[in-house]
């Protein structure tokens, strides 16, 4: 199959929790009019419960299975519609997921330093992986594990700590336009 013709024109946002995926996804949705698929939100809607409740009842493994299933579904329908896809922070943990992410289109890794992540997530009780005595140490551990995996799948890496979301969206759109044009 010719990759040039097969590359779907989705923009996929990956990155650690609190890096800005949902907010940047909304900004891109407003600018492009592409449907926004917030994977965490879809999983919550389908399960009929919050992510913390899913973690409590099914564990992280159960949540990750739901995430992979949804990613497969999105990938199977990738050619028919352009979308903005906001993923969960741990989606890169599975090799299958990393392969699927690369098939979906233009992958943007949104990153931020630990201090910024803590500021953005500190008061949010919807982050089950941070329910620990030392959230900064947990973030560091997870980032050490995930950052090389984000790097594997990403076409572009952007630090979200120094720019506003409008500036980030502009940068993503300019880079995505070049990416898709060069493959046309």
PDB file of C-alpha atoms in Angstrom:
ATOM      1  CA  UNK A   1       0.000   0.000   0.000  1.00  0.00           C
ATOM      2  CA  UNK A   2       1.308   3.453  -0.862  1.00  0.00           C
ATOM      3  CA  UNK A   3       1.738   5.344   2.412  1.00  0.00           C
ATOM      4  CA  UNK A   4       1.312   8.674   0.629  1.00  0.00           C
ATOM      5  CA  UNK A   5      -2.247   7.822  -0.371  1.00  0.00           C
ATOM      6  CA  UNK A   6      -3.086   5.937   2.803  1.00  0.00           C
ATOM      7  CA  UNK A   7      -2.127   8.571   5.410  1.00  0.00           C
ATOM      8  CA  UNK A   8      -5.326   9.799   7.097  1.00  0.00           C
ATOM      9  CA  UNK A   9      -5.409  13.537   7.733  1.00  0.00           C
ATOM     10  CA  UNK A  10      -6.195  13.319  11.446  1.00  0.00           C
ATOM     11  CA  UNK A  11      -4.315  15.316  14.057  1.00  0.00           C
ATOM     12  CA  UNK A  12      -3.566  13.125  17.073  1.00  0.00           C
ATOM     13  CA  UNK A  13      -2.548  14.667  20.401  1.00  0.00           C
ATOM     14  CA  UNK A  14      -0.452  12.621  22.810  1.00  0.00           C
ATOM     15  CA  UNK A  15       1.314  13.609  26.011  1.00  0.00           C
ATOM     16  CA  UNK A  16       1.292  13.379  29.759  1.00  0.00           C
ATOM     17  CA  UNK A  17      -1.809  14.216  31.801  1.00  0.00           C
ATOM     18  CA  UNK A  18      -2.100  17.957  32.211  1.00  0.00           C
ATOM     19  CA  UNK A  19      -0.032  18.722  29.102  1.00  0.00           C
ATOM     20  CA  UNK A  20      -2.991  20.417  27.401  1.00  0.00           C
ATOM     21  CA  UNK A  21      -4.307  17.764  25.007  1.00  0.00           C
ATOM     22  CA  UNK A  22      -7.987  18.416  25.688  1.00  0.00           C
ATOM     23  CA  UNK A  23      -7.666  22.211  25.569  1.00  0.00           C
ATOM     24  CA  UNK A  24      -5.505  22.233  22.434  1.00  0.00           C
ATOM     25  CA  UNK A  25      -7.888  19.692  20.897  1.00  0.00           C
ATOM     26  CA  UNK A  26     -10.814  22.064  21.488  1.00  0.00           C
ATOM     27  CA  UNK A  27      -8.884  24.957  19.959  1.00  0.00           C
ATOM     28  CA  UNK A  28      -8.027  22.889  16.855  1.00  0.00           C
ATOM     29  CA  UNK A  29     -11.655  21.728  16.612  1.00  0.00           C
ATOM     30  CA  UNK A  30     -12.873  25.340  16.662  1.00  0.00           C
ATOM     31  CA  UNK A  31     -10.394  26.399  13.995  1.00  0.00           C
ATOM     32  CA  UNK A  32     -10.794  23.456  11.620  1.00  0.00           C
ATOM     33  CA  UNK A  33     -14.321  22.301  12.338  1.00  0.00           C
ATOM     34  CA  UNK A  34     -13.067  18.704  12.466  1.00  0.00           C
ATOM     35  CA  UNK A  35     -14.863  16.544  15.013  1.00  0.00           C
ATOM     36  CA  UNK A  36     -12.985  16.261  18.312  1.00  0.00           C
ATOM     37  CA  UNK A  37     -12.637  12.771  19.748  1.00  0.00           C
ATOM     38  CA  UNK A  38     -11.557  13.015  23.393  1.00  0.00           C
ATOM     39  CA  UNK A  39     -10.773   9.365  24.067  1.00  0.00           C
ATOM     40  CA  UNK A  40     -11.074   9.629  27.860  1.00  0.00           C
ATOM     41  CA  UNK A  41     -14.499  11.251  27.501  1.00  0.00           C
ATOM     42  CA  UNK A  42     -15.685   8.570  25.036  1.00  0.00           C
ATOM     43  CA  UNK A  43     -14.512   5.808  27.386  1.00  0.00           C
ATOM     44  CA  UNK A  44     -16.346   7.410  30.322  1.00  0.00           C
ATOM     45  CA  UNK A  45     -19.535   7.785  28.270  1.00  0.00           C
ATOM     46  CA  UNK A  46     -19.438   4.188  27.039  1.00  0.00           C
ATOM     47  CA  UNK A  47     -18.622   2.759  30.459  1.00  0.00           C
ATOM     48  CA  UNK A  48     -21.217   4.948  32.161  1.00  0.00           C
ATOM     49  CA  UNK A  49     -18.692   5.874  34.841  1.00  0.00           C
ATOM     50  CA  UNK A  50     -15.723   8.120  35.511  1.00  0.00           C
ATOM     51  CA  UNK A  51     -12.131   7.114  34.855  1.00  0.00           C
ATOM     52  CA  UNK A  52     -11.427   6.863  38.624  1.00  0.00           C
ATOM     53  CA  UNK A  53     -14.406   4.505  38.929  1.00  0.00           C
ATOM     54  CA  UNK A  54     -13.123   2.424  36.000  1.00  0.00           C
ATOM     55  CA  UNK A  55      -9.685   2.232  37.660  1.00  0.00           C
ATOM     56  CA  UNK A  56     -11.289   1.258  40.968  1.00  0.00           C
ATOM     57  CA  UNK A  57     -13.485  -1.476  39.454  1.00  0.00           C
ATOM     58  CA  UNK A  58     -11.316  -2.781  36.613  1.00  0.00           C
ATOM     59  CA  UNK A  59      -7.850  -1.546  37.497  1.00  0.00           C
ATOM     60  CA  UNK A  60      -5.496   0.250  35.160  1.00  0.00           C
ATOM     61  CA  UNK A  61      -5.316  -2.870  32.959  1.00  0.00           C
ATOM     62  CA  UNK A  62      -9.080  -2.783  32.409  1.00  0.00           C
ATOM     63  CA  UNK A  63      -8.959   0.879  31.485  1.00  0.00           C
ATOM     64  CA  UNK A  64      -6.043   0.286  29.094  1.00  0.00           C
ATOM     65  CA  UNK A  65      -8.033  -2.498  27.371  1.00  0.00           C
ATOM     66  CA  UNK A  66     -10.911  -0.055  26.813  1.00  0.00           C
ATOM     67  CA  UNK A  67      -8.443   2.501  25.483  1.00  0.00           C
ATOM     68  CA  UNK A  68      -6.888   0.038  22.997  1.00  0.00           C
ATOM     69  CA  UNK A  69     -10.314  -1.134  21.839  1.00  0.00           C
ATOM     70  CA  UNK A  70     -11.399   2.445  21.152  1.00  0.00           C
ATOM     71  CA  UNK A  71      -8.119   3.222  19.385  1.00  0.00           C
ATOM     72  CA  UNK A  72      -8.612   0.180  17.121  1.00  0.00           C
ATOM     73  CA  UNK A  73     -12.120   1.384  16.320  1.00  0.00           C
ATOM     74  CA  UNK A  74     -10.907   4.901  15.468  1.00  0.00           C
ATOM     75  CA  UNK A  75      -8.076   3.531  13.333  1.00  0.00           C
ATOM     76  CA  UNK A  76     -10.437   1.238  11.412  1.00  0.00           C
ATOM     77  CA  UNK A  77     -12.495   4.295  10.415  1.00  0.00           C
ATOM     78  CA  UNK A  78      -9.535   6.644   9.946  1.00  0.00           C
ATOM     79  CA  UNK A  79      -9.807   7.140   6.208  1.00  0.00           C
ATOM     80  CA  UNK A  80     -13.362   8.400   6.012  1.00  0.00           C
ATOM     81  CA  UNK A  81     -13.311  11.546   8.149  1.00  0.00           C
ATOM     82  CA  UNK A  82     -10.707  14.015   9.361  1.00  0.00           C
ATOM     83  CA  UNK A  83     -10.655  14.359  13.131  1.00  0.00           C
ATOM     84  CA  UNK A  84      -8.801  15.806  16.069  1.00  0.00           C
ATOM     85  CA  UNK A  85      -8.041  12.943  18.470  1.00  0.00           C
ATOM     86  CA  UNK A  86      -7.074  13.691  22.066  1.00  0.00           C
ATOM     87  CA  UNK A  87      -5.644  10.598  23.739  1.00  0.00           C
ATOM     88  CA  UNK A  88      -5.119   9.596  27.342  1.00  0.00           C
ATOM     89  CA  UNK A  89      -1.657  10.132  28.806  1.00  0.00           C
ATOM     90  CA  UNK A  90      -0.785   6.456  29.119  1.00  0.00           C
ATOM     91  CA  UNK A  91      -1.931   5.339  25.681  1.00  0.00           C
ATOM     92  CA  UNK A  92       1.669   4.974  24.466  1.00  0.00           C
ATOM     93  CA  UNK A  93       2.373   2.183  26.981  1.00  0.00           C
ATOM     94  CA  UNK A  94       1.185  -0.495  24.569  1.00  0.00           C
ATOM     95  CA  UNK A  95       3.180  -1.358  21.453  1.00  0.00           C
ATOM     96  CA  UNK A  96      -0.075  -1.999  19.594  1.00  0.00           C
ATOM     97  CA  UNK A  97      -1.294   1.476  20.534  1.00  0.00           C
ATOM     98  CA  UNK A  98       1.939   3.082  19.339  1.00  0.00           C
ATOM     99  CA  UNK A  99       1.549   1.350  15.971  1.00  0.00           C
ATOM    100  CA  UNK A 100      -2.087   2.445  15.701  1.00  0.00           C
ATOM    101  CA  UNK A 101      -1.286   6.043  16.652  1.00  0.00           C
ATOM    102  CA  UNK A 102       1.257   6.299  13.841  1.00  0.00           C
ATOM    103  CA  UNK A 103      -1.347   4.994  11.381  1.00  0.00           C
ATOM    104  CA  UNK A 104      -3.919   7.626  12.362  1.00  0.00           C
ATOM    105  CA  UNK A 105      -2.207  10.698  10.927  1.00  0.00           C
ATOM    106  CA  UNK A 106      -0.101  13.548  12.274  1.00  0.00           C
ATOM    107  CA  UNK A 107       0.907  12.853  15.896  1.00  0.00           C
ATOM    108  CA  UNK A 108       1.748  15.819  18.129  1.00  0.00           C
ATOM    109  CA  UNK A 109       3.414  15.262  21.497  1.00  0.00           C
ATOM    110  CA  UNK A 110       2.418  17.996  23.947  1.00  0.00           C
ATOM    111  CA  UNK A 111       4.872  18.160  26.816  1.00  0.00           C
ATOM    112  CA  UNK A 112       5.324  20.238  29.941  1.00  0.00           C
ATOM    113  CA  UNK A 113       7.724  20.235  32.889  1.00  0.00           C
ATOM    114  CA  UNK A 114       6.722  18.435  36.096  1.00  0.00           C
ATOM    115  CA  UNK A 115       6.102  21.738  37.912  1.00  0.00           C
ATOM    116  CA  UNK A 116       3.548  22.767  35.269  1.00  0.00           C
ATOM    117  CA  UNK A 117       1.913  19.318  35.270  1.00  0.00           C
ATOM    118  CA  UNK A 118       1.527  19.527  39.060  1.00  0.00           C
ATOM    119  CA  UNK A 119      -0.010  23.013  38.817  1.00  0.00           C
ATOM    120  CA  UNK A 120      -2.488  21.845  36.187  1.00  0.00           C
ATOM    121  CA  UNK A 121      -3.450  18.530  37.820  1.00  0.00           C
ATOM    122  CA  UNK A 122      -2.980  19.216  41.528  1.00  0.00           C
ATOM    123  CA  UNK A 123      -6.614  19.946  42.333  1.00  0.00           C
ATOM    124  CA  UNK A 124      -8.122  17.489  39.855  1.00  0.00           C
ATOM    125  CA  UNK A 125      -9.464  14.370  41.596  1.00  0.00           C
ATOM    126  CA  UNK A 126     -10.027  12.713  38.211  1.00  0.00           C
ATOM    127  CA  UNK A 127      -6.371  11.580  38.005  1.00  0.00           C
ATOM    128  CA  UNK A 128      -6.230   8.150  39.674  1.00  0.00           C
ATOM    129  CA  UNK A 129      -2.524   7.638  38.970  1.00  0.00           C
ATOM    130  CA  UNK A 130      -1.711  10.716  41.063  1.00  0.00           C
ATOM    131  CA  UNK A 131      -3.562   9.548  44.177  1.00  0.00           C
ATOM    132  CA  UNK A 132      -0.302   9.062  46.043  1.00  0.00           C
ATOM    133  CA  UNK A 133       1.669  10.672  48.869  1.00  0.00           C
ATOM    134  CA  UNK A 134       4.265  12.055  46.431  1.00  0.00           C
ATOM    135  CA  UNK A 135       2.613  13.072  43.145  1.00  0.00           C
ATOM    136  CA  UNK A 136       5.810  14.744  41.850  1.00  0.00           C
ATOM    137  CA  UNK A 137       7.773  11.505  42.227  1.00  0.00           C
ATOM    138  CA  UNK A 138       4.967   9.564  40.534  1.00  0.00           C
ATOM    139  CA  UNK A 139       4.909  12.048  37.649  1.00  0.00           C
ATOM    140  CA  UNK A 140       8.683  11.786  37.282  1.00  0.00           C
ATOM    141  CA  UNK A 141       8.527   7.987  37.237  1.00  0.00           C
ATOM    142  CA  UNK A 142       5.736   7.927  34.647  1.00  0.00           C
ATOM    143  CA  UNK A 143       7.425  10.576  32.502  1.00  0.00           C
ATOM    144  CA  UNK A 144      10.684   8.607  32.541  1.00  0.00           C
ATOM    145  CA  UNK A 145       8.743   5.587  31.269  1.00  0.00           C
ATOM    146  CA  UNK A 146       6.535   7.380  28.750  1.00  0.00           C
ATOM    147  CA  UNK A 147       8.686  10.138  27.237  1.00  0.00           C
ATOM    148  CA  UNK A 148      10.725   7.758  25.031  1.00  0.00           C
ATOM    149  CA  UNK A 149       7.424   6.225  23.875  1.00  0.00           C
ATOM    150  CA  UNK A 150       5.883   9.606  23.041  1.00  0.00           C
ATOM    151  CA  UNK A 151       9.042  10.346  21.082  1.00  0.00           C
ATOM    152  CA  UNK A 152       8.616   7.099  19.089  1.00  0.00           C
ATOM    153  CA  UNK A 153       5.170   8.061  17.812  1.00  0.00           C
ATOM    154  CA  UNK A 154       5.383  11.843  17.496  1.00  0.00           C
ATOM    155  CA  UNK A 155       5.950  13.802  14.324  1.00  0.00           C
ATOM    156  CA  UNK A 156       6.173  17.005  16.391  1.00  0.00           C
ATOM    157  CA  UNK A 157       6.958  17.792  20.034  1.00  0.00           C
ATOM    158  CA  UNK A 158       5.713  21.033  21.594  1.00  0.00           C
ATOM    159  CA  UNK A 159       6.325  22.328  25.113  1.00  0.00           C
ATOM    160  CA  UNK A 160       2.974  23.718  26.249  1.00  0.00           C
ATOM    161  CA  UNK A 161       4.318  25.606  29.273  1.00  0.00           C
ATOM    162  CA  UNK A 162       5.453  28.771  27.497  1.00  0.00           C
ATOM    163  CA  UNK A 163       2.742  29.354  24.901  1.00  0.00           C
ATOM    164  CA  UNK A 164      -0.972  29.962  25.076  1.00  0.00           C
ATOM    165  CA  UNK A 165      -3.286  27.443  23.488  1.00  0.00           C
ATOM    166  CA  UNK A 166      -4.011  29.657  20.498  1.00  0.00           C
ATOM    167  CA  UNK A 167      -0.282  29.874  19.717  1.00  0.00           C
ATOM    168  CA  UNK A 168       0.066  26.115  20.137  1.00  0.00           C
ATOM    169  CA  UNK A 169      -2.827  25.474  17.751  1.00  0.00           C
ATOM    170  CA  UNK A 170      -1.301  27.816  15.165  1.00  0.00           C
ATOM    171  CA  UNK A 171       2.031  26.003  15.353  1.00  0.00           C
ATOM    172  CA  UNK A 172       0.385  22.599  15.090  1.00  0.00           C
ATOM    173  CA  UNK A 173      -1.684  23.630  12.082  1.00  0.00           C
ATOM    174  CA  UNK A 174       1.317  25.063  10.243  1.00  0.00           C
ATOM    175  CA  UNK A 175       3.380  21.924  10.850  1.00  0.00           C
ATOM    176  CA  UNK A 176       0.465  19.587  10.041  1.00  0.00           C
ATOM    177  CA  UNK A 177      -0.214  21.433   6.790  1.00  0.00           C
ATOM    178  CA  UNK A 178       3.410  20.919   5.751  1.00  0.00           C
ATOM    179  CA  UNK A 179       3.307  17.253   6.835  1.00  0.00           C
ATOM    180  CA  UNK A 180       0.183  16.474   4.825  1.00  0.00           C
ATOM    181  CA  UNK A 181       1.285  18.534   1.801  1.00  0.00           C
ATOM    182  CA  UNK A 182       4.646  16.772   1.646  1.00  0.00           C
ATOM    183  CA  UNK A 183       2.861  13.388   1.573  1.00  0.00           C
ATOM    184  CA  UNK A 184       0.274  14.340  -1.050  1.00  0.00           C
TER     185      UNK A 184
END
